[in-house]
Structures are given as C-alpha cells and as structure tokens.
C-alpha cells in the first residue's frame, strides 16, 4: 500500500487526516512492513468508511487488515445513533459472529502424542466439516426460533454443556435483542441442519500445544500451562448469517437514497440505526450471533464426547469464546464524554481491558482473553485486553493472520495433498473433506501471524499471553 497520504504517528500507527468527504480520520495499526503488504483497496475502503454518517472518532484498521466487502476485513468503526449514525451489513460481514473459543483439556502434549491419530480421526468423523455440511440436529420452526433467541444458553438447556460454560462466553452466551421474526424463512431453511458443523473456508477445530508463555500472571488466571493441550474452535453462523447479510445488503442499497445517504461504494450499503430497516437488521444480526454461539456450543460438546471416549475422565473446560464479526451497542468515552455507540467489528476481536464490567468476575482484574487464530499449520495466540486499548479502536484487536492472497491464487500455487503430507512431516495432522480447501488455506496464503500479534501488542491493543502450536487440525 502506498504510504504517501499517511502520517506516521508511531512505528505501529498510521493516520490519514480527513479529506474530501471524510468525516473522521482513517487510522491503521500496523508496522511498516505489514502496511506495505496491505492491498491498496484497504486504504480506499477505510477512507470510504470514514465518510459514513454518524461515524465517531476514526475509521480503524487492525494489523491483519485486508480487502473485504465494503469494510476492510480487520476494520472497526463506531456510530452514534443520536447523531444520525448508520448500521452497515458490510461492516459486520457475511459470517455473522464468526469467532473463536478455546478450551482446556487438562492433558499434556506428551500424553496426547500417542493418541493424535485416533483423536484426529474421531473428531473428523463426529464433527461435520466442509461446504454444505450438515449435523445430527434438525430444527423445526419452533426450535429454530428458540435457538435464535437463546444462543449457547439454548444449547446448554438441551444438554450441550453446562451453566459454567456460559460465564466464559461473550454476552454470557446469549445476545439480547434478537428478533427471529426478522430472519427470512430462506435463511432459517439454510440453517435447519447446520447446527454443530464447522462449515468451510478457514473454519477449523484444532488441538494446540501451549508452546510459550509471555505473561505469567494472565496465563495463571487463564489456567494456561506450557506443554499442555487446548482445543480451539473457529466457526460462525453458517448459511443463516450469510443469507441475512445478503438480503439486508440488498435492501440497504435500495433504501439508502431515501435516507439521504450517498454511498461511496454500493458495498457500503447501510441504513440509519434508528430507522425501521436499521432496527430490523440489528434484530436479525443478533439472532445470527446467537446462532453462532449455539453452533460453537454444540461443537464443544461433541468434542468433549470424543475426548471422554478416547481419554476417559477428560473434561474440556472453557477458557473463553469471543466473536469477530459483529455490531454491538457499547459505552465508550470519546473526547471525555461517555457515549453509547454501535461498534462494528469486521474481522476484529473485542478486547476489553481490566475492570470492564462485561467481563466475568474472575477475569475482570486481568482483562478479556483475546483469541487469535493462525493460518493452517502455523501458531495461534492468546492475548489479553489492555487499559490503553480502551482509548484505541474502541477496545478492539486483530482476529487472525489475515489473507495475503486470494483463495483462487492459493489453489493455483499449492496442492492440498502435498500440504497434508508436508504438515504431517512436521507432526501436524490435517483432516479435511476437501483437498482444494486445504490448498486455499495454505499457510503461505496468509500474513505472518506472529508479526500481526506483535504489532497489536506494540500498539497497545492487547498484550501477549501465550503462543499455541498446532497438533491436529480438522478443517472445512
């Protein structure tokens, strides 16, 4: 990306002053190497976001930012409803509430080693993955609406986990304000058989060894011990979320002129938060958040059953679950004034710092776990929210490595079978229904996640707690 218009504020902060129709600055948190690797479209999209009505403070991009639909992936923006602020389906993304949850196994990597093959095969057999994958649950109309209202709590009430899980899930496992009636029947049909499935793309379930500890106090509080194994699950709202995004984007494009909104890009279609369309989207989006939370909760219980079968007495306990494709109403202090803002995080993770009332009591003094997934075959990280993050990008951080090339380019450059064999030689077992999907998610198709995490830490968005090394990956 050309740095000509950027003013370098620090080694990891770049700022573009408002020009043209921009209402606020555009800010990128990344080191120079990461910024130069970003597609020019990231800059163009961030500038476009800065022109939207009611935007507050700045339009932000995280260190893993890359081109997306409307908003860059890794984009953060907050809007004030009382100042004519808008909600944008493109600012949330199609895979609504895609996120990561990480669980303790209580087992050491040396204990897992002789069981890796069995665990990989059994997890792959029990947890459906891939495009169009379907699970064992089939929801009728009543259960579908109950799931969309109840989220992970709905799943727990049906035997998928316990009340203790809910304390370690964003929104306590259930997003208030969900309106299943705002979700189309087509979207519901797409989801009818998909609860408890990973889906395709970069979604996965991984067994990971805790390889490094950087912050011993936070690691102790998160119960992370070097050499032990955790399970991470990365997936979202599947077909339902995608359908909601598609339908509301279409409606927002049509409605924008009637609200006096001049769109710099059709993909930035939006509606005033306080309009009937804006409220309808928020109700549907919150239902999709609950869908994703329910999905990860059911997958968790399936994984628990596999571990209990192969390693009797094992029980996976939840560290945390946090999403990275949402729009949430949150209080934030801007220019000394506390305001309730609709914070869009697209490919960006909420990262509340110490003392935040939304955090569970036992984590409140240490900060929120921030779960950062790497690319297939590379490290993942657990970070923690910081006090300084409260004043930077509305308590947001990166969400992963961020793509460096398209899936089409990756599939032309790598071959799935060769990647599976190469990773097996490094002790990483891959199970996937699609070798093309493996090629599309090749490690080389992504940025260096270690560089992304380091930039986020240096920018004060979050602090490093632990590094996770992959052992087994079940991917879509």
PDB file of N, CA and C in Angstrom, residues 294-395:
ATOM      1  N   UNK A 294     -24.610 -20.775  19.612  1.00  0.00           N
ATOM      2  CA  UNK A 294     -25.187 -22.116  19.760  1.00  0.00           C
ATOM      3  C   UNK A 294     -24.364 -23.137  18.984  1.00  0.00           C
ATOM      4  N   UNK A 295     -23.934 -22.762  17.795  1.00  0.00           N
ATOM      5  CA  UNK A 295     -23.160 -23.668  16.957  1.00  0.00           C
ATOM      6  C   UNK A 295     -21.863 -24.079  17.644  1.00  0.00           C
ATOM      7  N   UNK A 296     -21.119 -23.092  18.166  1.00  0.00           N
ATOM      8  CA  UNK A 296     -19.860 -23.430  18.835  1.00  0.00           C
ATOM      9  C   UNK A 296     -20.099 -24.216  20.118  1.00  0.00           C
ATOM     10  N   UNK A 297     -21.235 -23.974  20.776  1.00  0.00           N
ATOM     11  CA  UNK A 297     -21.534 -24.713  21.998  1.00  0.00           C
ATOM     12  C   UNK A 297     -21.805 -26.195  21.702  1.00  0.00           C
ATOM     13  N   UNK A 298     -22.548 -26.456  20.642  1.00  0.00           N
ATOM     14  CA  UNK A 298     -22.832 -27.853  20.274  1.00  0.00           C
ATOM     15  C   UNK A 298     -21.547 -28.554  19.841  1.00  0.00           C
ATOM     16  N   UNK A 299     -20.724 -27.879  19.038  1.00  0.00           N
ATOM     17  CA  UNK A 299     -19.448 -28.464  18.623  1.00  0.00           C
ATOM     18  C   UNK A 299     -18.582 -28.777  19.841  1.00  0.00           C
ATOM     19  N   UNK A 300     -18.596 -27.891  20.817  1.00  0.00           N
ATOM     20  CA  UNK A 300     -17.835 -28.118  22.043  1.00  0.00           C
ATOM     21  C   UNK A 300     -18.232 -29.428  22.702  1.00  0.00           C
ATOM     22  N   UNK A 301     -19.538 -29.665  22.818  1.00  0.00           N
ATOM     23  CA  UNK A 301     -19.990 -30.880  23.477  1.00  0.00           C
ATOM     24  C   UNK A 301     -19.636 -32.129  22.668  1.00  0.00           C
ATOM     25  N   UNK A 302     -19.675 -32.023  21.337  1.00  0.00           N
ATOM     26  CA  UNK A 302     -19.246 -33.140  20.504  1.00  0.00           C
ATOM     27  C   UNK A 302     -17.772 -33.448  20.729  1.00  0.00           C
ATOM     28  N   UNK A 303     -16.950 -32.405  20.823  1.00  0.00           N
ATOM     29  CA  UNK A 303     -15.523 -32.600  21.092  1.00  0.00           C
ATOM     30  C   UNK A 303     -15.306 -33.210  22.472  1.00  0.00           C
ATOM     31  N   UNK A 304     -16.078 -32.771  23.445  1.00  0.00           N
ATOM     32  CA  UNK A 304     -15.967 -33.340  24.791  1.00  0.00           C
ATOM     33  C   UNK A 304     -16.257 -34.836  24.781  1.00  0.00           C
ATOM     34  N   UNK A 305     -17.251 -35.233  24.028  1.00  0.00           N
ATOM     35  CA  UNK A 305     -17.605 -36.650  23.962  1.00  0.00           C
ATOM     36  C   UNK A 305     -16.484 -37.470  23.343  1.00  0.00           C
ATOM     37  N   UNK A 306     -15.845 -36.925  22.304  1.00  0.00           N
ATOM     38  CA  UNK A 306     -14.727 -37.629  21.672  1.00  0.00           C
ATOM     39  C   UNK A 306     -13.585 -37.801  22.667  1.00  0.00           C
ATOM     40  N   UNK A 307     -13.232 -36.747  23.375  1.00  0.00           N
ATOM     41  CA  UNK A 307     -12.142 -36.844  24.346  1.00  0.00           C
ATOM     42  C   UNK A 307     -12.480 -37.818  25.467  1.00  0.00           C
ATOM     43  N   UNK A 308     -13.721 -37.760  25.929  1.00  0.00           N
ATOM     44  CA  UNK A 308     -14.123 -38.661  27.015  1.00  0.00           C
ATOM     45  C   UNK A 308     -14.057 -40.116  26.570  1.00  0.00           C
ATOM     46  N   UNK A 309     -14.358 -40.376  25.304  1.00  0.00           N
ATOM     47  CA  UNK A 309     -14.297 -41.738  24.788  1.00  0.00           C
ATOM     48  C   UNK A 309     -12.865 -42.247  24.676  1.00  0.00           C
ATOM     49  N   UNK A 310     -11.963 -41.386  24.235  1.00  0.00           N
ATOM     50  CA  UNK A 310     -10.588 -41.809  23.967  1.00  0.00           C
ATOM     51  C   UNK A 310      -9.688 -41.655  25.186  1.00  0.00           C
ATOM     52  N   UNK A 311      -9.945 -40.631  25.991  1.00  0.00           N
ATOM     53  CA  UNK A 311      -9.175 -40.409  27.225  1.00  0.00           C
ATOM     54  C   UNK A 311     -10.176 -40.305  28.376  1.00  0.00           C
ATOM     55  N   UNK A 312     -10.657 -41.435  28.879  1.00  0.00           N
ATOM     56  CA  UNK A 312     -11.695 -41.412  29.917  1.00  0.00           C
ATOM     57  C   UNK A 312     -11.302 -40.519  31.097  1.00  0.00           C
ATOM     58  N   UNK A 313     -12.285 -39.766  31.585  1.00  0.00           N
ATOM     59  CA  UNK A 313     -12.048 -38.858  32.705  1.00  0.00           C
ATOM     60  C   UNK A 313     -11.682 -37.455  32.290  1.00  0.00           C
ATOM     61  N   UNK A 314     -11.432 -37.246  30.980  1.00  0.00           N
ATOM     62  CA  UNK A 314     -11.088 -35.917  30.494  1.00  0.00           C
ATOM     63  C   UNK A 314     -12.347 -35.063  30.374  1.00  0.00           C
ATOM     64  N   UNK A 315     -12.253 -33.809  30.795  1.00  0.00           N
ATOM     65  CA  UNK A 315     -13.361 -32.870  30.602  1.00  0.00           C
ATOM     66  C   UNK A 315     -12.795 -31.547  30.125  1.00  0.00           C
ATOM     67  N   UNK A 316     -13.271 -31.083  28.965  1.00  0.00           N
ATOM     68  CA  UNK A 316     -12.797 -29.823  28.406  1.00  0.00           C
ATOM     69  C   UNK A 316     -13.522 -28.660  29.076  1.00  0.00           C
ATOM     70  N   UNK A 317     -12.752 -27.724  29.635  1.00  0.00           N
ATOM     71  CA  UNK A 317     -13.339 -26.558  30.302  1.00  0.00           C
ATOM     72  C   UNK A 317     -13.045 -25.305  29.489  1.00  0.00           C
ATOM     73  N   UNK A 318     -14.028 -24.435  29.435  1.00  0.00           N
ATOM     74  CA  UNK A 318     -13.956 -23.280  28.543  1.00  0.00           C
ATOM     75  C   UNK A 318     -13.104 -22.162  29.124  1.00  0.00           C
ATOM     76  N   UNK A 319     -12.146 -21.702  28.318  1.00  0.00           N
ATOM     77  CA  UNK A 319     -11.360 -20.521  28.681  1.00  0.00           C
ATOM     78  C   UNK A 319     -12.142 -19.264  28.317  1.00  0.00           C
ATOM     79  N   UNK A 320     -12.568 -19.179  27.050  1.00  0.00           N
ATOM     80  CA  UNK A 320     -13.360 -18.023  26.620  1.00  0.00           C
ATOM     81  C   UNK A 320     -13.854 -18.255  25.202  1.00  0.00           C
ATOM     82  N   UNK A 321     -14.887 -17.504  24.823  1.00  0.00           N
ATOM     83  CA  UNK A 321     -15.451 -17.510  23.476  1.00  0.00           C
ATOM     84  C   UNK A 321     -15.725 -16.067  23.099  1.00  0.00           C
ATOM     85  N   UNK A 322     -15.145 -15.617  21.990  1.00  0.00           N
ATOM     86  CA  UNK A 322     -15.337 -14.234  21.558  1.00  0.00           C
ATOM     87  C   UNK A 322     -15.472 -14.184  20.038  1.00  0.00           C
ATOM     88  N   UNK A 323     -16.376 -13.326  19.568  1.00  0.00           N
ATOM     89  CA  UNK A 323     -16.662 -13.209  18.137  1.00  0.00           C
ATOM     90  C   UNK A 323     -15.863 -12.081  17.500  1.00  0.00           C
ATOM     91  N   UNK A 324     -15.795 -12.115  16.160  1.00  0.00           N
ATOM     92  CA  UNK A 324     -15.099 -11.032  15.462  1.00  0.00           C
ATOM     93  C   UNK A 324     -15.835 -10.512  14.226  1.00  0.00           C
ATOM     94  N   UNK A 325     -17.119 -10.788  14.097  1.00  0.00           N
ATOM     95  CA  UNK A 325     -17.933 -10.170  13.037  1.00  0.00           C
ATOM     96  C   UNK A 325     -19.264  -9.733  13.651  1.00  0.00           C
ATOM     97  N   UNK A 326     -19.287  -8.563  14.268  1.00  0.00           N
ATOM     98  CA  UNK A 326     -20.482  -8.132  14.996  1.00  0.00           C
ATOM     99  C   UNK A 326     -20.659  -6.620  14.919  1.00  0.00           C
ATOM    100  N   UNK A 327     -21.845  -6.170  15.332  1.00  0.00           N
ATOM    101  CA  UNK A 327     -22.095  -4.761  15.635  1.00  0.00           C
ATOM    102  C   UNK A 327     -22.770  -4.745  16.989  1.00  0.00           C
ATOM    103  N   UNK A 328     -22.159  -4.064  17.968  1.00  0.00           N
ATOM    104  CA  UNK A 328     -22.687  -4.097  19.329  1.00  0.00           C
ATOM    105  C   UNK A 328     -22.786  -2.691  19.914  1.00  0.00           C
ATOM    106  N   UNK A 329     -23.825  -2.497  20.697  1.00  0.00           N
ATOM    107  CA  UNK A 329     -24.026  -1.231  21.398  1.00  0.00           C
ATOM    108  C   UNK A 329     -23.220  -1.252  22.678  1.00  0.00           C
ATOM    109  N   UNK A 330     -22.243  -0.344  22.781  1.00  0.00           N
ATOM    110  CA  UNK A 330     -21.321  -0.329  23.916  1.00  0.00           C
ATOM    111  C   UNK A 330     -21.065   1.105  24.372  1.00  0.00           C
ATOM    112  N   UNK A 331     -20.834   1.310  25.672  1.00  0.00           N
ATOM    113  CA  UNK A 331     -20.434   2.641  26.138  1.00  0.00           C
ATOM    114  C   UNK A 331     -18.936   2.858  25.909  1.00  0.00           C
ATOM    115  N   UNK A 332     -18.582   3.979  25.330  1.00  0.00           N
ATOM    116  CA  UNK A 332     -17.177   4.332  25.123  1.00  0.00           C
ATOM    117  C   UNK A 332     -16.999   5.818  25.394  1.00  0.00           C
ATOM    118  N   UNK A 333     -15.836   6.164  25.925  1.00  0.00           N
ATOM    119  CA  UNK A 333     -15.523   7.560  26.213  1.00  0.00           C
ATOM    120  C   UNK A 333     -14.790   8.171  25.023  1.00  0.00           C
ATOM    121  N   UNK A 334     -15.382   9.210  24.472  1.00  0.00           N
ATOM    122  CA  UNK A 334     -14.803   9.910  23.324  1.00  0.00           C
ATOM    123  C   UNK A 334     -14.721  11.386  23.676  1.00  0.00           C
ATOM    124  N   UNK A 335     -13.501  11.928  23.648  1.00  0.00           N
ATOM    125  CA  UNK A 335     -13.260  13.336  23.987  1.00  0.00           C
ATOM    126  C   UNK A 335     -13.846  13.677  25.351  1.00  0.00           C
ATOM    127  N   UNK A 336     -13.647  12.759  26.302  1.00  0.00           N
ATOM    128  CA  UNK A 336     -14.057  12.995  27.684  1.00  0.00           C
ATOM    129  C   UNK A 336     -15.528  12.750  27.962  1.00  0.00           C
ATOM    130  N   UNK A 337     -16.288  12.348  26.954  1.00  0.00           N
ATOM    131  CA  UNK A 337     -17.718  12.128  27.125  1.00  0.00           C
ATOM    132  C   UNK A 337     -18.057  10.667  26.851  1.00  0.00           C
ATOM    133  N   UNK A 338     -18.817  10.052  27.772  1.00  0.00           N
ATOM    134  CA  UNK A 338     -19.244   8.678  27.570  1.00  0.00           C
ATOM    135  C   UNK A 338     -20.460   8.648  26.658  1.00  0.00           C
ATOM    136  N   UNK A 339     -20.352   7.867  25.590  1.00  0.00           N
ATOM    137  CA  UNK A 339     -21.427   7.778  24.606  1.00  0.00           C
ATOM    138  C   UNK A 339     -21.721   6.307  24.321  1.00  0.00           C
ATOM    139  N   UNK A 340     -22.977   6.018  24.036  1.00  0.00           N
ATOM    140  CA  UNK A 340     -23.372   4.660  23.663  1.00  0.00           C
ATOM    141  C   UNK A 340     -23.294   4.548  22.147  1.00  0.00           C
ATOM    142  N   UNK A 341     -22.364   3.715  21.696  1.00  0.00           N
ATOM    143  CA  UNK A 341     -22.027   3.643  20.276  1.00  0.00           C
ATOM    144  C   UNK A 341     -22.252   2.245  19.722  1.00  0.00           C
ATOM    145  N   UNK A 342     -22.598   2.201  18.444  1.00  0.00           N
ATOM    146  CA  UNK A 342     -22.759   0.930  17.744  1.00  0.00           C
ATOM    147  C   UNK A 342     -21.420   0.605  17.075  1.00  0.00           C
ATOM    148  N   UNK A 343     -20.675  -0.297  17.701  1.00  0.00           N
ATOM    149  CA  UNK A 343     -19.319  -0.603  17.256  1.00  0.00           C
ATOM    150  C   UNK A 343     -19.346  -1.776  16.283  1.00  0.00           C
ATOM    151  N   UNK A 344     -18.952  -1.490  15.032  1.00  0.00           N
ATOM    152  CA  UNK A 344     -18.799  -2.533  14.015  1.00  0.00           C
ATOM    153  C   UNK A 344     -17.386  -3.099  14.125  1.00  0.00           C
ATOM    154  N   UNK A 345     -17.300  -4.408  14.274  1.00  0.00           N
ATOM    155  CA  UNK A 345     -16.001  -5.086  14.214  1.00  0.00           C
ATOM    156  C   UNK A 345     -16.098  -6.158  13.147  1.00  0.00           C
ATOM    157  N   UNK A 346     -15.389  -5.954  12.058  1.00  0.00           N
ATOM    158  CA  UNK A 346     -15.412  -6.926  10.958  1.00  0.00           C
ATOM    159  C   UNK A 346     -14.021  -7.540  10.831  1.00  0.00           C
ATOM    160  N   UNK A 347     -13.911  -8.791  11.220  1.00  0.00           N
ATOM    161  CA  UNK A 347     -12.581  -9.392  11.258  1.00  0.00           C
ATOM    162  C   UNK A 347     -11.722  -8.718  12.298  1.00  0.00           C
ATOM    163  N   UNK A 348     -12.342  -8.319  13.398  1.00  0.00           N
ATOM    164  CA  UNK A 348     -11.633  -7.686  14.515  1.00  0.00           C
ATOM    165  C   UNK A 348     -12.252  -8.203  15.815  1.00  0.00           C
ATOM    166  N   UNK A 349     -11.421  -8.424  16.815  1.00  0.00           N
ATOM    167  CA  UNK A 349     -11.868  -9.054  18.058  1.00  0.00           C
ATOM    168  C   UNK A 349     -12.077  -8.020  19.150  1.00  0.00           C
ATOM    169  N   UNK A 350     -13.195  -8.119  19.849  1.00  0.00           N
ATOM    170  CA  UNK A 350     -13.394  -7.299  21.038  1.00  0.00           C
ATOM    171  C   UNK A 350     -12.293  -7.615  22.040  1.00  0.00           C
ATOM    172  N   UNK A 351     -11.740  -6.578  22.683  1.00  0.00           N
ATOM    173  CA  UNK A 351     -10.587  -6.759  23.572  1.00  0.00           C
ATOM    174  C   UNK A 351     -10.725  -5.864  24.795  1.00  0.00           C
ATOM    175  N   UNK A 352     -11.751  -6.107  25.606  1.00  0.00           N
ATOM    176  CA  UNK A 352     -11.970  -5.286  26.794  1.00  0.00           C
ATOM    177  C   UNK A 352     -10.817  -5.436  27.786  1.00  0.00           C
ATOM    178  N   UNK A 353     -10.435  -4.307  28.367  1.00  0.00           N
ATOM    179  CA  UNK A 353      -9.324  -4.308  29.302  1.00  0.00           C
ATOM    180  C   UNK A 353      -9.750  -4.577  30.736  1.00  0.00           C
ATOM    181  N   UNK A 354      -8.775  -4.589  31.657  1.00  0.00           N
ATOM    182  CA  UNK A 354      -9.066  -4.846  33.071  1.00  0.00           C
ATOM    183  C   UNK A 354     -10.108  -3.882  33.610  1.00  0.00           C
ATOM    184  N   UNK A 355     -11.012  -4.423  34.439  1.00  0.00           N
ATOM    185  CA  UNK A 355     -12.019  -3.604  35.085  1.00  0.00           C
ATOM    186  C   UNK A 355     -13.316  -3.472  34.323  1.00  0.00           C
ATOM    187  N   UNK A 356     -13.372  -4.006  33.118  1.00  0.00           N
ATOM    188  CA  UNK A 356     -14.599  -3.818  32.334  1.00  0.00           C
ATOM    189  C   UNK A 356     -15.733  -4.644  32.933  1.00  0.00           C
ATOM    190  N   UNK A 357     -16.889  -4.049  33.161  1.00  0.00           N
ATOM    191  CA  UNK A 357     -17.985  -4.756  33.837  1.00  0.00           C
ATOM    192  C   UNK A 357     -18.562  -5.918  33.033  1.00  0.00           C
ATOM    193  N   UNK A 358     -18.311  -5.975  31.731  1.00  0.00           N
ATOM    194  CA  UNK A 358     -18.858  -7.067  30.927  1.00  0.00           C
ATOM    195  C   UNK A 358     -18.085  -8.373  31.113  1.00  0.00           C
ATOM    196  N   UNK A 359     -16.931  -8.306  31.763  1.00  0.00           N
ATOM    197  CA  UNK A 359     -16.106  -9.498  31.919  1.00  0.00           C
ATOM    198  C   UNK A 359     -16.532 -10.313  33.137  1.00  0.00           C
ATOM    199  N   UNK A 360     -16.333 -11.650  33.088  1.00  0.00           N
ATOM    200  CA  UNK A 360     -16.610 -12.467  34.271  1.00  0.00           C
ATOM    201  C   UNK A 360     -15.790 -11.995  35.460  1.00  0.00           C
ATOM    202  N   UNK A 361     -16.348 -12.107  36.649  1.00  0.00           N
ATOM    203  CA  UNK A 361     -15.685 -11.599  37.845  1.00  0.00           C
ATOM    204  C   UNK A 361     -14.265 -12.101  38.015  1.00  0.00           C
ATOM    205  N   UNK A 362     -14.018 -13.372  37.723  1.00  0.00           N
ATOM    206  CA  UNK A 362     -12.690 -13.940  37.939  1.00  0.00           C
ATOM    207  C   UNK A 362     -11.663 -13.486  36.909  1.00  0.00           C
ATOM    208  N   UNK A 363     -12.117 -12.817  35.848  1.00  0.00           N
ATOM    209  CA  UNK A 363     -11.193 -12.298  34.834  1.00  0.00           C
ATOM    210  C   UNK A 363     -11.136 -10.774  34.820  1.00  0.00           C
ATOM    211  N   UNK A 364     -11.993 -10.135  35.598  1.00  0.00           N
ATOM    212  CA  UNK A 364     -12.180  -8.694  35.449  1.00  0.00           C
ATOM    213  C   UNK A 364     -10.921  -7.887  35.732  1.00  0.00           C
ATOM    214  N   UNK A 365     -10.114  -8.327  36.668  1.00  0.00           N
ATOM    215  CA  UNK A 365      -8.921  -7.543  37.000  1.00  0.00           C
ATOM    216  C   UNK A 365      -7.745  -7.823  36.069  1.00  0.00           C
ATOM    217  N   UNK A 366      -7.876  -8.820  35.186  1.00  0.00           N
ATOM    218  CA  UNK A 366      -6.761  -9.192  34.325  1.00  0.00           C
ATOM    219  C   UNK A 366      -7.002  -8.820  32.868  1.00  0.00           C
ATOM    220  N   UNK A 367      -8.273  -8.664  32.479  1.00  0.00           N
ATOM    221  CA  UNK A 367      -8.600  -8.332  31.096  1.00  0.00           C
ATOM    222  C   UNK A 367      -9.173  -9.519  30.344  1.00  0.00           C
ATOM    223  N   UNK A 368      -9.833  -9.226  29.251  1.00  0.00           N
ATOM    224  CA  UNK A 368     -10.514 -10.250  28.455  1.00  0.00           C
ATOM    225  C   UNK A 368      -9.529 -11.102  27.669  1.00  0.00           C
ATOM    226  N   UNK A 369      -9.693 -12.431  27.656  1.00  0.00           N
ATOM    227  CA  UNK A 369      -8.916 -13.242  26.709  1.00  0.00           C
ATOM    228  C   UNK A 369      -9.264 -12.853  25.272  1.00  0.00           C
ATOM    229  N   UNK A 370      -8.244 -12.654  24.469  1.00  0.00           N
ATOM    230  CA  UNK A 370      -8.400 -12.294  23.056  1.00  0.00           C
ATOM    231  C   UNK A 370      -7.787 -13.441  22.259  1.00  0.00           C
ATOM    232  N   UNK A 371      -8.615 -14.172  21.530  1.00  0.00           N
ATOM    233  CA  UNK A 371      -8.206 -15.422  20.887  1.00  0.00           C
ATOM    234  C   UNK A 371      -7.891 -15.178  19.420  1.00  0.00           C
ATOM    235  N   UNK A 372      -6.637 -15.401  19.030  1.00  0.00           N
ATOM    236  CA  UNK A 372      -6.153 -15.076  17.696  1.00  0.00           C
ATOM    237  C   UNK A 372      -5.769 -16.356  16.976  1.00  0.00           C
ATOM    238  N   UNK A 373      -6.555 -16.714  15.962  1.00  0.00           N
ATOM    239  CA  UNK A 373      -6.267 -17.918  15.192  1.00  0.00           C
ATOM    240  C   UNK A 373      -5.220 -17.665  14.131  1.00  0.00           C
ATOM    241  N   UNK A 374      -4.284 -18.593  14.009  1.00  0.00           N
ATOM    242  CA  UNK A 374      -3.305 -18.505  12.936  1.00  0.00           C
ATOM    243  C   UNK A 374      -3.844 -19.151  11.677  1.00  0.00           C
ATOM    244  N   UNK A 375      -3.019 -19.246  10.665  1.00  0.00           N
ATOM    245  CA  UNK A 375      -3.403 -19.986   9.471  1.00  0.00           C
ATOM    246  C   UNK A 375      -3.084 -21.460   9.687  1.00  0.00           C
ATOM    247  N   UNK A 376      -3.613 -22.313   8.838  1.00  0.00           N
ATOM    248  CA  UNK A 376      -3.426 -23.743   8.989  1.00  0.00           C
ATOM    249  C   UNK A 376      -1.935 -24.095   9.058  1.00  0.00           C
ATOM    250  N   UNK A 377      -1.552 -24.782  10.118  1.00  0.00           N
ATOM    251  CA  UNK A 377      -0.164 -25.204  10.257  1.00  0.00           C
ATOM    252  C   UNK A 377       0.738 -24.201  10.928  1.00  0.00           C
ATOM    253  N   UNK A 378       0.221 -23.023  11.314  1.00  0.00           N
ATOM    254  CA  UNK A 378       1.043 -22.026  11.996  1.00  0.00           C
ATOM    255  C   UNK A 378       0.505 -21.780  13.400  1.00  0.00           C
ATOM    256  N   UNK A 379       1.244 -21.002  14.164  1.00  0.00           N
ATOM    257  CA  UNK A 379       0.883 -20.736  15.555  1.00  0.00           C
ATOM    258  C   UNK A 379      -0.401 -19.922  15.659  1.00  0.00           C
ATOM    259  N   UNK A 380      -1.089 -20.085  16.787  1.00  0.00           N
ATOM    260  CA  UNK A 380      -2.164 -19.199  17.209  1.00  0.00           C
ATOM    261  C   UNK A 380      -1.721 -18.541  18.507  1.00  0.00           C
ATOM    262  N   UNK A 381      -2.484 -17.546  18.952  1.00  0.00           N
ATOM    263  CA  UNK A 381      -2.095 -16.804  20.150  1.00  0.00           C
ATOM    264  C   UNK A 381      -3.299 -16.538  21.041  1.00  0.00           C
ATOM    265  N   UNK A 382      -3.016 -16.435  22.327  1.00  0.00           N
ATOM    266  CA  UNK A 382      -3.980 -15.900  23.277  1.00  0.00           C
ATOM    267  C   UNK A 382      -3.403 -14.595  23.815  1.00  0.00           C
ATOM    268  N   UNK A 383      -4.164 -13.520  23.662  1.00  0.00           N
ATOM    269  CA  UNK A 383      -3.783 -12.199  24.164  1.00  0.00           C
ATOM    270  C   UNK A 383      -4.736 -11.823  25.286  1.00  0.00           C
ATOM    271  N   UNK A 384      -4.523 -10.650  25.862  1.00  0.00           N
ATOM    272  CA  UNK A 384      -5.430 -10.117  26.874  1.00  0.00           C
ATOM    273  C   UNK A 384      -5.662  -8.646  26.600  1.00  0.00           C
ATOM    274  N   UNK A 385      -6.898  -8.185  26.845  1.00  0.00           N
ATOM    275  CA  UNK A 385      -7.219  -6.777  26.663  1.00  0.00           C
ATOM    276  C   UNK A 385      -6.425  -5.887  27.603  1.00  0.00           C
ATOM    277  N   UNK A 386      -6.222  -4.636  27.197  1.00  0.00           N
ATOM    278  CA  UNK A 386      -5.406  -3.703  27.974  1.00  0.00           C
ATOM    279  C   UNK A 386      -6.191  -2.443  28.330  1.00  0.00           C
ATOM    280  N   UNK A 387      -5.687  -1.720  29.294  1.00  0.00           N
ATOM    281  CA  UNK A 387      -6.287  -0.439  29.652  1.00  0.00           C
ATOM    282  C   UNK A 387      -6.121   0.569  28.519  1.00  0.00           C
ATOM    283  N   UNK A 388      -4.955   0.559  27.869  1.00  0.00           N
ATOM    284  CA  UNK A 388      -4.735   1.508  26.768  1.00  0.00           C
ATOM    285  C   UNK A 388      -5.666   1.212  25.597  1.00  0.00           C
ATOM    286  N   UNK A 389      -6.040  -0.067  25.450  1.00  0.00           N
ATOM    287  CA  UNK A 389      -6.946  -0.430  24.360  1.00  0.00           C
ATOM    288  C   UNK A 389      -8.294   0.243  24.450  1.00  0.00           C
ATOM    289  N   UNK A 390      -8.678   0.658  25.662  1.00  0.00           N
ATOM    290  CA  UNK A 390      -9.963   1.337  25.838  1.00  0.00           C
ATOM    291  C   UNK A 390     -10.040   2.635  25.048  1.00  0.00           C
ATOM    292  N   UNK A 391      -8.897   3.236  24.786  1.00  0.00           N
ATOM    293  CA  UNK A 391      -8.861   4.502  24.057  1.00  0.00           C
ATOM    294  C   UNK A 391      -8.394   4.321  22.613  1.00  0.00           C
ATOM    295  N   UNK A 392      -8.219   3.082  22.181  1.00  0.00           N
ATOM    296  CA  UNK A 392      -7.742   2.821  20.831  1.00  0.00           C
ATOM    297  C   UNK A 392      -8.668   1.844  20.131  1.00  0.00           C
ATOM    298  N   UNK A 393      -9.290   2.303  19.102  1.00  0.00           N
ATOM    299  CA  UNK A 393     -10.147   1.454  18.266  1.00  0.00           C
ATOM    300  C   UNK A 393     -11.255   0.792  19.061  1.00  0.00           C
ATOM    301  N   UNK A 394     -11.765   1.501  20.066  1.00  0.00           N
ATOM    302  CA  UNK A 394     -12.937   1.032  20.816  1.00  0.00           C
ATOM    303  C   UNK A 394     -12.722  -0.376  21.377  1.00  0.00           C
ATOM    304  N   UNK A 395     -11.569  -0.571  22.018  1.00  0.00           N
ATOM    305  CA  UNK A 395     -11.233  -1.861  22.651  1.00  0.00           C
ATOM    306  C   UNK A 395     -11.320  -3.005  21.646  1.00  0.00           C
TER     307      UNK A 395
END
